[in-house]
Short mmCIF file of C-alpha atoms and ligand atoms in Angstrom, two decimals:
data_model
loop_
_atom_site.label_atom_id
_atom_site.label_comp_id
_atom_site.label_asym_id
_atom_site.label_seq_id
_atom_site.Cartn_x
_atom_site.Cartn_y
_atom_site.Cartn_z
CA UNK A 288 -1.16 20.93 -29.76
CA UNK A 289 0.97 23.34 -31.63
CA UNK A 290 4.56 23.47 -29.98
CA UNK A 291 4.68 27.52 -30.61
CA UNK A 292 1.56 27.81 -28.09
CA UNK A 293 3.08 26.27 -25.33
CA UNK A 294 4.70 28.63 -23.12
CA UNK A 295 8.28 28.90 -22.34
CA UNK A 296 9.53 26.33 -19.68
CA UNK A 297 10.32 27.90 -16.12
CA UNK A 298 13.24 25.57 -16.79
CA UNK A 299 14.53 28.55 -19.49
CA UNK A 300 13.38 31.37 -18.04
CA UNK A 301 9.45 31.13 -18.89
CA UNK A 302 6.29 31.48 -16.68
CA UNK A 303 5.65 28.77 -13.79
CA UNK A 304 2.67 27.05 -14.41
CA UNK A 305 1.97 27.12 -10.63
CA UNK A 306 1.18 30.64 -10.16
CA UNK A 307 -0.38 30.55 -6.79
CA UNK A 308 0.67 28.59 -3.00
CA UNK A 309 -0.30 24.76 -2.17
CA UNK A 310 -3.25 25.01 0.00
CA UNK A 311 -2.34 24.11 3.50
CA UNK A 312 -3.82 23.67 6.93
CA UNK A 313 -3.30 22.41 10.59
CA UNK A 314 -3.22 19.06 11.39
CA UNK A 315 -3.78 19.06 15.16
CA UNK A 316 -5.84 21.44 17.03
CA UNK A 317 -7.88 21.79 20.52
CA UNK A 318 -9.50 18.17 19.81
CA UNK A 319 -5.71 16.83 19.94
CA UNK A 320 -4.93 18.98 23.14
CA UNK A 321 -8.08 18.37 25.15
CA UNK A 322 -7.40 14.60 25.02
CA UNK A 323 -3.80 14.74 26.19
CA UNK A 324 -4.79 16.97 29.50
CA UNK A 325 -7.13 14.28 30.03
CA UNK A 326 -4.04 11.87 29.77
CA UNK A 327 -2.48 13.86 32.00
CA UNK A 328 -4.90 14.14 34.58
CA UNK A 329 -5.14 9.96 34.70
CA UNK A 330 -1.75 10.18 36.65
CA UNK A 331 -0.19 7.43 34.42
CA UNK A 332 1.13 7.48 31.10
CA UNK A 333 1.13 3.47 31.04
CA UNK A 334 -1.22 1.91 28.47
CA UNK A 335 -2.08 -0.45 30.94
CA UNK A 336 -3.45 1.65 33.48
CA UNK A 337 -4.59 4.55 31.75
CA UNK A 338 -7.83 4.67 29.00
CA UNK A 339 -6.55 6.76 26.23
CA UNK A 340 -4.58 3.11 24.18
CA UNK A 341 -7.69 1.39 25.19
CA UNK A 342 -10.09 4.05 23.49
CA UNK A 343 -7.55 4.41 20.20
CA UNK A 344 -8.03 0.98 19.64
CA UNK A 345 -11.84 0.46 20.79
CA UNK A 346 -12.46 3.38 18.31
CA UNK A 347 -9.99 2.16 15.41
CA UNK A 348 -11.93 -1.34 15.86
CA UNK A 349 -15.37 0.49 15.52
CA UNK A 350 -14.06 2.42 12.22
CA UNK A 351 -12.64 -1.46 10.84
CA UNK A 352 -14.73 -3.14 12.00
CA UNK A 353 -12.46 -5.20 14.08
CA UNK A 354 -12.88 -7.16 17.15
CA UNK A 355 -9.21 -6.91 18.07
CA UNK A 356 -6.34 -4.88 17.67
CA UNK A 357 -2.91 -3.86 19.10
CA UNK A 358 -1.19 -1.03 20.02
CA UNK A 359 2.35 -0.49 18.99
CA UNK A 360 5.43 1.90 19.06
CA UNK A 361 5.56 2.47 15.58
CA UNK A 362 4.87 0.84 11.94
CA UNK A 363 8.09 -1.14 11.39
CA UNK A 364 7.53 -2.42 15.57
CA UNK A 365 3.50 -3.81 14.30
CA UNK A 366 5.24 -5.29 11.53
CA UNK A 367 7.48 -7.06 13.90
CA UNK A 368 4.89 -7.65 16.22
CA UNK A 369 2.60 -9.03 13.43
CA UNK A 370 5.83 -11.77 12.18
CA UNK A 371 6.56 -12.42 15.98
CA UNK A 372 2.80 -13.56 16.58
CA UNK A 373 2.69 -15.57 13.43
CA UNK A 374 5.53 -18.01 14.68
CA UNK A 375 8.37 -16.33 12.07
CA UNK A 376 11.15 -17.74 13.28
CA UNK A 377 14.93 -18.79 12.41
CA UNK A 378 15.77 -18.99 8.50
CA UNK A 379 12.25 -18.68 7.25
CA UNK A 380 11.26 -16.61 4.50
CA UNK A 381 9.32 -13.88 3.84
CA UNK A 382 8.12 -12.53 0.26
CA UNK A 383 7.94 -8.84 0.07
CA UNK A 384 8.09 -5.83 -2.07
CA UNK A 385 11.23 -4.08 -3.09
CA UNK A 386 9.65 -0.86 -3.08
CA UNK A 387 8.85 0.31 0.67
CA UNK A 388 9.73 1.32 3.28
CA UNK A 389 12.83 -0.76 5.07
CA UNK A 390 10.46 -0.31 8.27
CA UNK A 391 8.93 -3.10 6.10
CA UNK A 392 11.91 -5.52 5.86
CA UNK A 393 13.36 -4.74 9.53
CA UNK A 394 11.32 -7.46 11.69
CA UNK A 395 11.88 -9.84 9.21
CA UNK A 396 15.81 -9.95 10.08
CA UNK A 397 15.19 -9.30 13.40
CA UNK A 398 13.02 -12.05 13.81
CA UNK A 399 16.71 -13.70 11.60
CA UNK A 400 14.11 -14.53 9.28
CA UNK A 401 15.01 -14.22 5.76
CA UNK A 402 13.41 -11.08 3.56
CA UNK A 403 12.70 -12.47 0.11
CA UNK A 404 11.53 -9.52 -3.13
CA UNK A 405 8.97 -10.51 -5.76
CA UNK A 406 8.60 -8.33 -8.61
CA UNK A 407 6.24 -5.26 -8.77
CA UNK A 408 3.50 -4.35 -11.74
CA UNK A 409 4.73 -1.52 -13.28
CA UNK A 410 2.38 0.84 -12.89
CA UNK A 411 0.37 0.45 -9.93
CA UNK A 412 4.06 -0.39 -8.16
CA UNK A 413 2.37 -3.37 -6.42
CA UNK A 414 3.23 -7.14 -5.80
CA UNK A 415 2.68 -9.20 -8.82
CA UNK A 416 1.20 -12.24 -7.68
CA UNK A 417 2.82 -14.48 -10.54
CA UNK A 418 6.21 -13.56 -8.85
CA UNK A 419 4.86 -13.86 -5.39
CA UNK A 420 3.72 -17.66 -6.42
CA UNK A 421 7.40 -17.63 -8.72
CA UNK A 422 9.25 -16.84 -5.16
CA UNK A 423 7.41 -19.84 -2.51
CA UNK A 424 9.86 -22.09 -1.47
CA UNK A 425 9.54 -24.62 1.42
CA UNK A 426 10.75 -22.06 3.89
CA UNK A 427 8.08 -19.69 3.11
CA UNK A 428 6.09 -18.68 5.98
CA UNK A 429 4.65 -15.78 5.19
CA UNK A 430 4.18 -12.92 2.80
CA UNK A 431 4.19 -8.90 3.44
CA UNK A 432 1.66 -7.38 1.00
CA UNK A 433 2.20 -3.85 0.85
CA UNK A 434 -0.50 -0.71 0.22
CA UNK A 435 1.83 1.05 -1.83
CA UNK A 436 0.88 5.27 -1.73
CA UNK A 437 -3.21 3.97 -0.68
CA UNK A 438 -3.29 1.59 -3.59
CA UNK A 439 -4.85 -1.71 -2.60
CA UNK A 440 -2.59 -4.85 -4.03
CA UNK A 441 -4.49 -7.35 -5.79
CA UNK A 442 -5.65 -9.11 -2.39
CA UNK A 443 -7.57 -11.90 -4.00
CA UNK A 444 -4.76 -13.58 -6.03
CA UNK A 445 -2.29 -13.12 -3.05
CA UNK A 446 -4.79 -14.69 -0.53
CA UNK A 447 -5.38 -17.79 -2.56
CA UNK A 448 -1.82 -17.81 -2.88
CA UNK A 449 -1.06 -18.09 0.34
CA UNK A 450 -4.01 -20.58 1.01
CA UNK A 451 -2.70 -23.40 -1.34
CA UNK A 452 0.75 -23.05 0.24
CA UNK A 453 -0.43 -22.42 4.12
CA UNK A 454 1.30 -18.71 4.42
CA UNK A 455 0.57 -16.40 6.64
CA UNK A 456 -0.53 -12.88 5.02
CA UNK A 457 0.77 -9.53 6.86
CA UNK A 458 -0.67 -6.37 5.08
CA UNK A 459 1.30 -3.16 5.67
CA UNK A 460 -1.36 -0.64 5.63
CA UNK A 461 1.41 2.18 6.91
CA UNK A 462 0.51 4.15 3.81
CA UNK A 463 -2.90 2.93 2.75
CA UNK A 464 -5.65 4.22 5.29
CA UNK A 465 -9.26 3.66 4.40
CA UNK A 466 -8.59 2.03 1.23
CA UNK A 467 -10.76 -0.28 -0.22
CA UNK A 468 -10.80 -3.14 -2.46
CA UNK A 469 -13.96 -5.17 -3.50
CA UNK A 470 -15.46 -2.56 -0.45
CA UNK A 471 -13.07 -4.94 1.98
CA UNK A 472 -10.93 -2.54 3.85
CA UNK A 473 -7.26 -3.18 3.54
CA UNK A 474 -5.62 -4.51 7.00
CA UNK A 475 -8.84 -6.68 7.70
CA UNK A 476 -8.28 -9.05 4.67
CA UNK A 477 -5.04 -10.57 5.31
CA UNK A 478 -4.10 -12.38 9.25
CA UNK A 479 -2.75 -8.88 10.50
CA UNK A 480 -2.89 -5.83 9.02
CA UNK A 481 -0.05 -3.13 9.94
CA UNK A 482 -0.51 0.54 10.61
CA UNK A 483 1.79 3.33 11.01
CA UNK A 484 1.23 6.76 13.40
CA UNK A 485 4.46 8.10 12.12
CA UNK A 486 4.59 11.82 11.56
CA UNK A 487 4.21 11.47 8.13
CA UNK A 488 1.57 9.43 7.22
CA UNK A 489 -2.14 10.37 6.87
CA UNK A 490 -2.44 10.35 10.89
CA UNK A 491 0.34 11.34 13.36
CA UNK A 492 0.80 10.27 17.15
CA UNK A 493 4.42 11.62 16.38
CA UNK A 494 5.21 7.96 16.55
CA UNK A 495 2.91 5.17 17.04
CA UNK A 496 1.54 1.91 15.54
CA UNK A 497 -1.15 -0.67 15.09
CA UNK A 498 -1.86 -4.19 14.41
CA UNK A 499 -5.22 -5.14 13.03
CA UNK A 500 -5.53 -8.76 14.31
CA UNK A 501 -8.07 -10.42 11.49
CA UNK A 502 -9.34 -13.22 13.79
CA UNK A 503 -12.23 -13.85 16.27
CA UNK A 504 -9.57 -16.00 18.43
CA UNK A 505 -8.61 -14.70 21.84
CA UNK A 506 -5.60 -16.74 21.74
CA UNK A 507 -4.26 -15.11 18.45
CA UNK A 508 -4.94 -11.55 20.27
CA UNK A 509 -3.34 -11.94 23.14
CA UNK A 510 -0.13 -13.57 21.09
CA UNK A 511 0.09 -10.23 19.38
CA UNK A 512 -0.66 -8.34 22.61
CA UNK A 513 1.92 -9.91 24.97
CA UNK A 514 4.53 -9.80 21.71
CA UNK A 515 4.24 -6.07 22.01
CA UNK A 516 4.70 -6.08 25.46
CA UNK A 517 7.88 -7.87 26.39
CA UNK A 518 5.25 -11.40 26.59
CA UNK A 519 4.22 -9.50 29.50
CA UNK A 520 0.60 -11.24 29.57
CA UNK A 521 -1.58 -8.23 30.75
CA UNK A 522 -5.05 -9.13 31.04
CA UNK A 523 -7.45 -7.15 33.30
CA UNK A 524 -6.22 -7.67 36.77
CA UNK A 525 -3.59 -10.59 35.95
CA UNK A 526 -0.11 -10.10 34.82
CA UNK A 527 1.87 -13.31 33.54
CA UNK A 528 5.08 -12.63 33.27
CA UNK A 529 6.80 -15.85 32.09
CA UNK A 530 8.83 -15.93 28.75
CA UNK A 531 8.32 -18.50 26.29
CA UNK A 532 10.44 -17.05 23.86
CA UNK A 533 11.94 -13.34 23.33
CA UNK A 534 9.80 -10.35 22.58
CA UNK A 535 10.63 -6.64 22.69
CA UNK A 536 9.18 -3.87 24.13
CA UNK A 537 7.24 -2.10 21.72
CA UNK A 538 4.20 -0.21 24.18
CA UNK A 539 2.32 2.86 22.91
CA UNK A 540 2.20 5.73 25.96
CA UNK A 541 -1.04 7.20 26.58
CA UNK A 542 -0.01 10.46 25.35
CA UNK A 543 0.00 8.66 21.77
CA UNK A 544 -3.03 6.97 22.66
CA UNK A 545 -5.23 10.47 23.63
CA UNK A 546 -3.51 12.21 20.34
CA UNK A 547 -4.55 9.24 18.28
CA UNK A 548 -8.49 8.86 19.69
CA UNK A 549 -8.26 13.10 18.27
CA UNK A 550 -6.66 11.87 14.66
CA UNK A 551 -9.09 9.06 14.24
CA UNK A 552 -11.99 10.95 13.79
CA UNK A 553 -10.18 12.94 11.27
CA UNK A 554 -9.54 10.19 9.14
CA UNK A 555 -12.42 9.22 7.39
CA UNK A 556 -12.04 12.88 5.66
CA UNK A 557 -8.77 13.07 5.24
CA UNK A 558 -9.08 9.71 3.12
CA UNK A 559 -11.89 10.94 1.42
CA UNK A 560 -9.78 14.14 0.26
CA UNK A 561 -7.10 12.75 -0.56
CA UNK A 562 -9.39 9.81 -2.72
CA UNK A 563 -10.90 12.73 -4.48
CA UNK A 564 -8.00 14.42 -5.19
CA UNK A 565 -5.62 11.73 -6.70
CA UNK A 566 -8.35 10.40 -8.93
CA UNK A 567 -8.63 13.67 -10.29
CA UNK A 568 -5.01 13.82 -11.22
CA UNK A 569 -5.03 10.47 -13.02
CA UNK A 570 -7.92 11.55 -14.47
CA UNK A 571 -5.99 14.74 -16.08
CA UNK A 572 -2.95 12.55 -16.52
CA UNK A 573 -4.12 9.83 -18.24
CA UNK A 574 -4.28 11.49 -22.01
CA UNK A 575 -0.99 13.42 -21.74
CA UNK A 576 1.19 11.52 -24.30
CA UNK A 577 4.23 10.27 -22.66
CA UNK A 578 2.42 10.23 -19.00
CA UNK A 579 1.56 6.72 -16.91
CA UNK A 580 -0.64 7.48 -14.22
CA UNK A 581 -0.23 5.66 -10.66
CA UNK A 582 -2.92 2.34 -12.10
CA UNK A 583 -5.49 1.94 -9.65
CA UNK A 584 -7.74 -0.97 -10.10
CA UNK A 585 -11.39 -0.65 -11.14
CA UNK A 586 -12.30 -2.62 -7.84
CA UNK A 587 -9.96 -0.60 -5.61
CA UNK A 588 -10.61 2.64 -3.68
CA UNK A 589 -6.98 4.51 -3.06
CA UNK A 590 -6.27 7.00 -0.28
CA UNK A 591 -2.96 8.41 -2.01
CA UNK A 592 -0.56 8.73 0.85
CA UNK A 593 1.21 10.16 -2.32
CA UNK A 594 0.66 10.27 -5.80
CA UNK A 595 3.39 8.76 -8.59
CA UNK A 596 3.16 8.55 -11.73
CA UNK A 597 5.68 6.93 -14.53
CA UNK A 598 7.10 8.49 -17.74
CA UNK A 599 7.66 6.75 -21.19
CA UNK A 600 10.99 7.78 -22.14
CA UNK A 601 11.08 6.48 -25.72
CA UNK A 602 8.26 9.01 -26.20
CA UNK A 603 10.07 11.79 -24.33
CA UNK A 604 13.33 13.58 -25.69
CA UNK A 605 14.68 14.08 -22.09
CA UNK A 606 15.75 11.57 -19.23
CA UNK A 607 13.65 11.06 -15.91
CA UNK A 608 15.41 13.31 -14.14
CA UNK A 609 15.45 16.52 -16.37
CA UNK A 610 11.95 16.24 -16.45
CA UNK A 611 11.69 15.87 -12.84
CA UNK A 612 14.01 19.43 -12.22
CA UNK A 613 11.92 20.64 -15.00
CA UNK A 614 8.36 19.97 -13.01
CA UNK A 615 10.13 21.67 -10.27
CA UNK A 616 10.57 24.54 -11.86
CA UNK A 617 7.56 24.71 -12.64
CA UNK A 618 6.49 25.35 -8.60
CA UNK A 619 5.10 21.95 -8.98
CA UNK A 620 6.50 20.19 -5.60
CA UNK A 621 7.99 17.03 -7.21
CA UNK A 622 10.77 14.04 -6.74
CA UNK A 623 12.37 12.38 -9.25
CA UNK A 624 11.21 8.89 -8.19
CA UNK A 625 10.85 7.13 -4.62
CA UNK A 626 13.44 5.06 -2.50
CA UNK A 627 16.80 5.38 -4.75
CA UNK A 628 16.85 1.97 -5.70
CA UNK A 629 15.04 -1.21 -4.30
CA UNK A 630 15.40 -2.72 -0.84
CA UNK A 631 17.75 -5.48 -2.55
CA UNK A 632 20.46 -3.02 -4.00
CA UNK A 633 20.72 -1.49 -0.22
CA UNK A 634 24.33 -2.47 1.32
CA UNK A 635 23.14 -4.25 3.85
CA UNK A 636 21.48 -7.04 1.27
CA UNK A 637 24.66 -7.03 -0.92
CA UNK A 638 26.89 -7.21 1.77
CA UNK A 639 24.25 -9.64 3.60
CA UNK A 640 25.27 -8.61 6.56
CA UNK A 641 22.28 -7.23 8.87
CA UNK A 642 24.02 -7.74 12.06
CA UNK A 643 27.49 -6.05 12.70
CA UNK A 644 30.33 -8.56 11.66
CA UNK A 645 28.10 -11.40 10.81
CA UNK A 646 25.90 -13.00 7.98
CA UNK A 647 23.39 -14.38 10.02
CA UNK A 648 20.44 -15.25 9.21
CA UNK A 649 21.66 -15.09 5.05
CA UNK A 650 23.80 -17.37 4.82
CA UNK A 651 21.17 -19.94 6.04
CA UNK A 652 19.84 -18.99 2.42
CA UNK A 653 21.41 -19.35 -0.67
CA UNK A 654 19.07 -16.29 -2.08
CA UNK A 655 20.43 -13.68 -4.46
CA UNK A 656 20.02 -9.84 -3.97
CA UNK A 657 21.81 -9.16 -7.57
CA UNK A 658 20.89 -6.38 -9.71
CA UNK A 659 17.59 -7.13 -12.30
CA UNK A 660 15.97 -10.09 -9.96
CA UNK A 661 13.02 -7.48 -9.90
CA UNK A 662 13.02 -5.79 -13.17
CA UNK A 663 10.17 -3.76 -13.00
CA UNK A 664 11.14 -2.63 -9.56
CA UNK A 665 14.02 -1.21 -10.98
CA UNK A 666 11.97 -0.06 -13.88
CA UNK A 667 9.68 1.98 -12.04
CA UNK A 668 12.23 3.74 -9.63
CA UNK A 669 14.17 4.81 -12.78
CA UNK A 670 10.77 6.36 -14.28
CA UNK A 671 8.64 7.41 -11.76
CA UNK A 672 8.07 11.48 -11.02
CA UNK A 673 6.56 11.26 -6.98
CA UNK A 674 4.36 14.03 -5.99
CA UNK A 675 3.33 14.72 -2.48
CA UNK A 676 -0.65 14.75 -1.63
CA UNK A 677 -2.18 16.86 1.20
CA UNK A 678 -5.77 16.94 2.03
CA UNK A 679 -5.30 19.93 2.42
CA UNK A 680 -4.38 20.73 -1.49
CA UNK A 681 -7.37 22.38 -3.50
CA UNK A 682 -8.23 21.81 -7.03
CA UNK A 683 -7.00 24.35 -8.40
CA UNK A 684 -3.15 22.83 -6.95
CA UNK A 685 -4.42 19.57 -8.94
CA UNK A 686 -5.32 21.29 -11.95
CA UNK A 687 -1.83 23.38 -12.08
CA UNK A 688 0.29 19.99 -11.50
CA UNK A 689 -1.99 18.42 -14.64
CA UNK A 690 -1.05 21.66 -16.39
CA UNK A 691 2.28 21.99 -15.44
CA UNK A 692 3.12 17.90 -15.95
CA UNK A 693 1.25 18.55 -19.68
CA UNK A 694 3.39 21.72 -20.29
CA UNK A 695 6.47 19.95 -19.38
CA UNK A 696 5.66 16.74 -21.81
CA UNK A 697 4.52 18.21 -24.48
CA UNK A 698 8.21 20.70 -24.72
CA UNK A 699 9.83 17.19 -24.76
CA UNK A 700 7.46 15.38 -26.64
CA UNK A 701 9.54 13.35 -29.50
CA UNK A 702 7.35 14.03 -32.29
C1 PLP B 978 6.12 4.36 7.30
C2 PLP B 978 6.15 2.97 6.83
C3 PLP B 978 6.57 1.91 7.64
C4 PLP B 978 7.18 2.10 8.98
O1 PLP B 978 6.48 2.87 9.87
P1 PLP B 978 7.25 3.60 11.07
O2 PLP B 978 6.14 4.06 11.96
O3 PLP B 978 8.04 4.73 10.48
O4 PLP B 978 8.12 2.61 11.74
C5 PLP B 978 6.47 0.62 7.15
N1 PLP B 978 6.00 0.37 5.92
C6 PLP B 978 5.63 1.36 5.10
C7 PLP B 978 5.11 1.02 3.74
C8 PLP B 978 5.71 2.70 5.51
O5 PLP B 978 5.35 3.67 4.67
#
């Protein structure tokens, strides 16, 4: 395209490319209300008791096809609760990614269980098996396999991983809803799969989370139910109340519960949106020169929790960053990459210190957090452009970001 066409950047004082406001809607209505007066009315709040928790789950089970699940408080307590039922105990490791959330990492270390990073692939910003395999040592117990943004990892590689070498596979679903891979939902492919209810993510309980318990064993369900619940063994009429070894309390109320039966049923749309919509922005992404869409696999359905895509600098005449102020200015809502920098660069893995005044449990590892042990994790957080997704967003806001993100590339195009 001819550089005189292109209009002036917003950056210097041209027209935005997003003329007109992000579509937007309401999240929570009379469905949400109606089933927390019926909380209410139960005269307890206590999941035990009450029938809203019981109904969240019956009916997330239904949509999974599950025949067990767990409440919990939030995402980073199932993840806990998902380690603490698999046995991870004392100086064992766990392979994750060093792109997440730290709600990810956090049971690890309180479980003083030791978090270990494999790389990523650069664009879909997934675990790369070959460094999951690279990272297995005889402490290994188990590996965290997270959903990055909806995008399914590659599930088949990292299973048979963890077959040959007896791991236990925890999926963290908090940002992947819905999606698919090889038509296998993700949270019902690994042992557990881990939800989130958080007030961010594609359905909100304000807090809240879920464990997706991928076996037809009672015993294995009521290890991740009473590891939820203090090992409170609550079971119909019976309580059993003796500890064989420490668990928090992590209990969903049944105001979470009644708001979460309400949210469920709006899922399978809101995935469905947002599937629609971030396919269409690769789609309009992919030929822009300079531009590396968010890869999604051929086999793999995404439910873009958001949407991020990469830049190629060497083809670009600016840095990550201007380009990122410079999308902004275009009205496009935009963030120069994700987390800052991976998990590993955080203080608390280069000072290995996760408890107050000690090194425990790192220093029953000789593991390195340096700088570059995940290069294309650090790639990708120096190159990535994040943009938020909304079902609620309308084609047209697609079809401004693809203009705007074209407009921007093509002023700094290096040609
Ligand atoms: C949100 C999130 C969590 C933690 O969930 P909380 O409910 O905030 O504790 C864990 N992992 C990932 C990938 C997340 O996005």
């Amino acid at each position: 395209m001819d550089r005189q066409k292109i209009a002036e950047l917003a950056l210097f004082g041209g027209p935005k490319a997003k003329q007109s406001p992000y579509g937007t809607g309401k999240r929570f209505g009379e469905e949400e209300a109606k089933e927390v007066l019926e909380a209410l009315e139960q005269e307890t709040l206590f999941y035990h008791f009450g029938k809203k928790v019981k109904t969240f789950l019956e009916d997330f089970n239904n949509l999974y096809g599950l025949q067990y699940s767990a409440a919990a408080s939030s995402g980073t307590a199932a993840i806990h609760i998902a380690l603490g039922a698999a046995g991870v105990s004392v100086g064992d490791e766990v392979i994750t990614s060093p792109i997440t959330d730290q709600g990810t990492i956090i049971g690890i270390l309180y479980q003083n269980a030791i978090p270990v990073f494999a790389d990523l692939e650069i664009n879909s910003f997934n675990l790369d098996p070959a460094s999951v395999e690279k990272q297995i040592t005889p402490r290994t117990k188990a590996i965290i396999a997270v959903h990055l943004a909806g995008n399914p990892c590659k599930m088949n590689e990292i299973m048979k991983i963890a077959k040959k070498h007896q791991l236990i596979v925890i999926e963290d679903c908090a940002q992947s809803y819905l999606a698919k891979q090889r038509g296998r939902l993700t949270g019902t492919m690994g042992d557990f799969g881990c939800f989130s209810t958080n007030d961010f993510k594609h359905i909100s309980t304000g807090d809240g989370g879920i464990v997706s318990v991928n076996s037809s064993s009672r015993e294995v369900y009521e290890r991740v139910h009473a590891f939820a619940d203090k090992n409170y063994s609550r079971f119909e009429n019976s309580v059993m109340r003796d500890c064989d070894y420490l668990a928090p309390n992590y209990r969903m109320t049944e105001l979470q519960g009644a708001v979460g039966i309400a949210q469920l049923k709006k899922l399978p749309l809101i995935c469905s949106r947002r599937n629609d919509l971030g396919d269409m922005l690769s789609k309009g992404l992919k030929d822009i020169p300079g531009i590396v869409p968010m890869e999604v696999a051929s086999d793999s359905y995404c439910t873009y929790w958001f949407y991020m895509f990469r830049i190629q600098t060497k083809q670009l005449s600016c840095t990550r960053n201007e380009f990122a102020e410079a999308l902004s200015k275009e009205g496009i809502s935009s963030q120069a990459g994700y987390i800052s920098k991976p998990l590993y660069l955080s203080p608390m893995f280069q000072n290995k210190s996760a408890y107050q005044g000690s090194q425990f449990p790192f220093h029953l590892s000789d593991i390195s957090y340096e700088k570059g042990i995940c290069p294309a994790a650090e790639e990708i957080l120096e190159t990535a452009i994040k943009l938020p997704m909304s079902e609620f967003y309308t084609e047209k806001d697609i079809e401004e970001t693809i203009a705007a993100v074209n407009k921007v590339a093509l002023h700094y195009q290096i040609r």
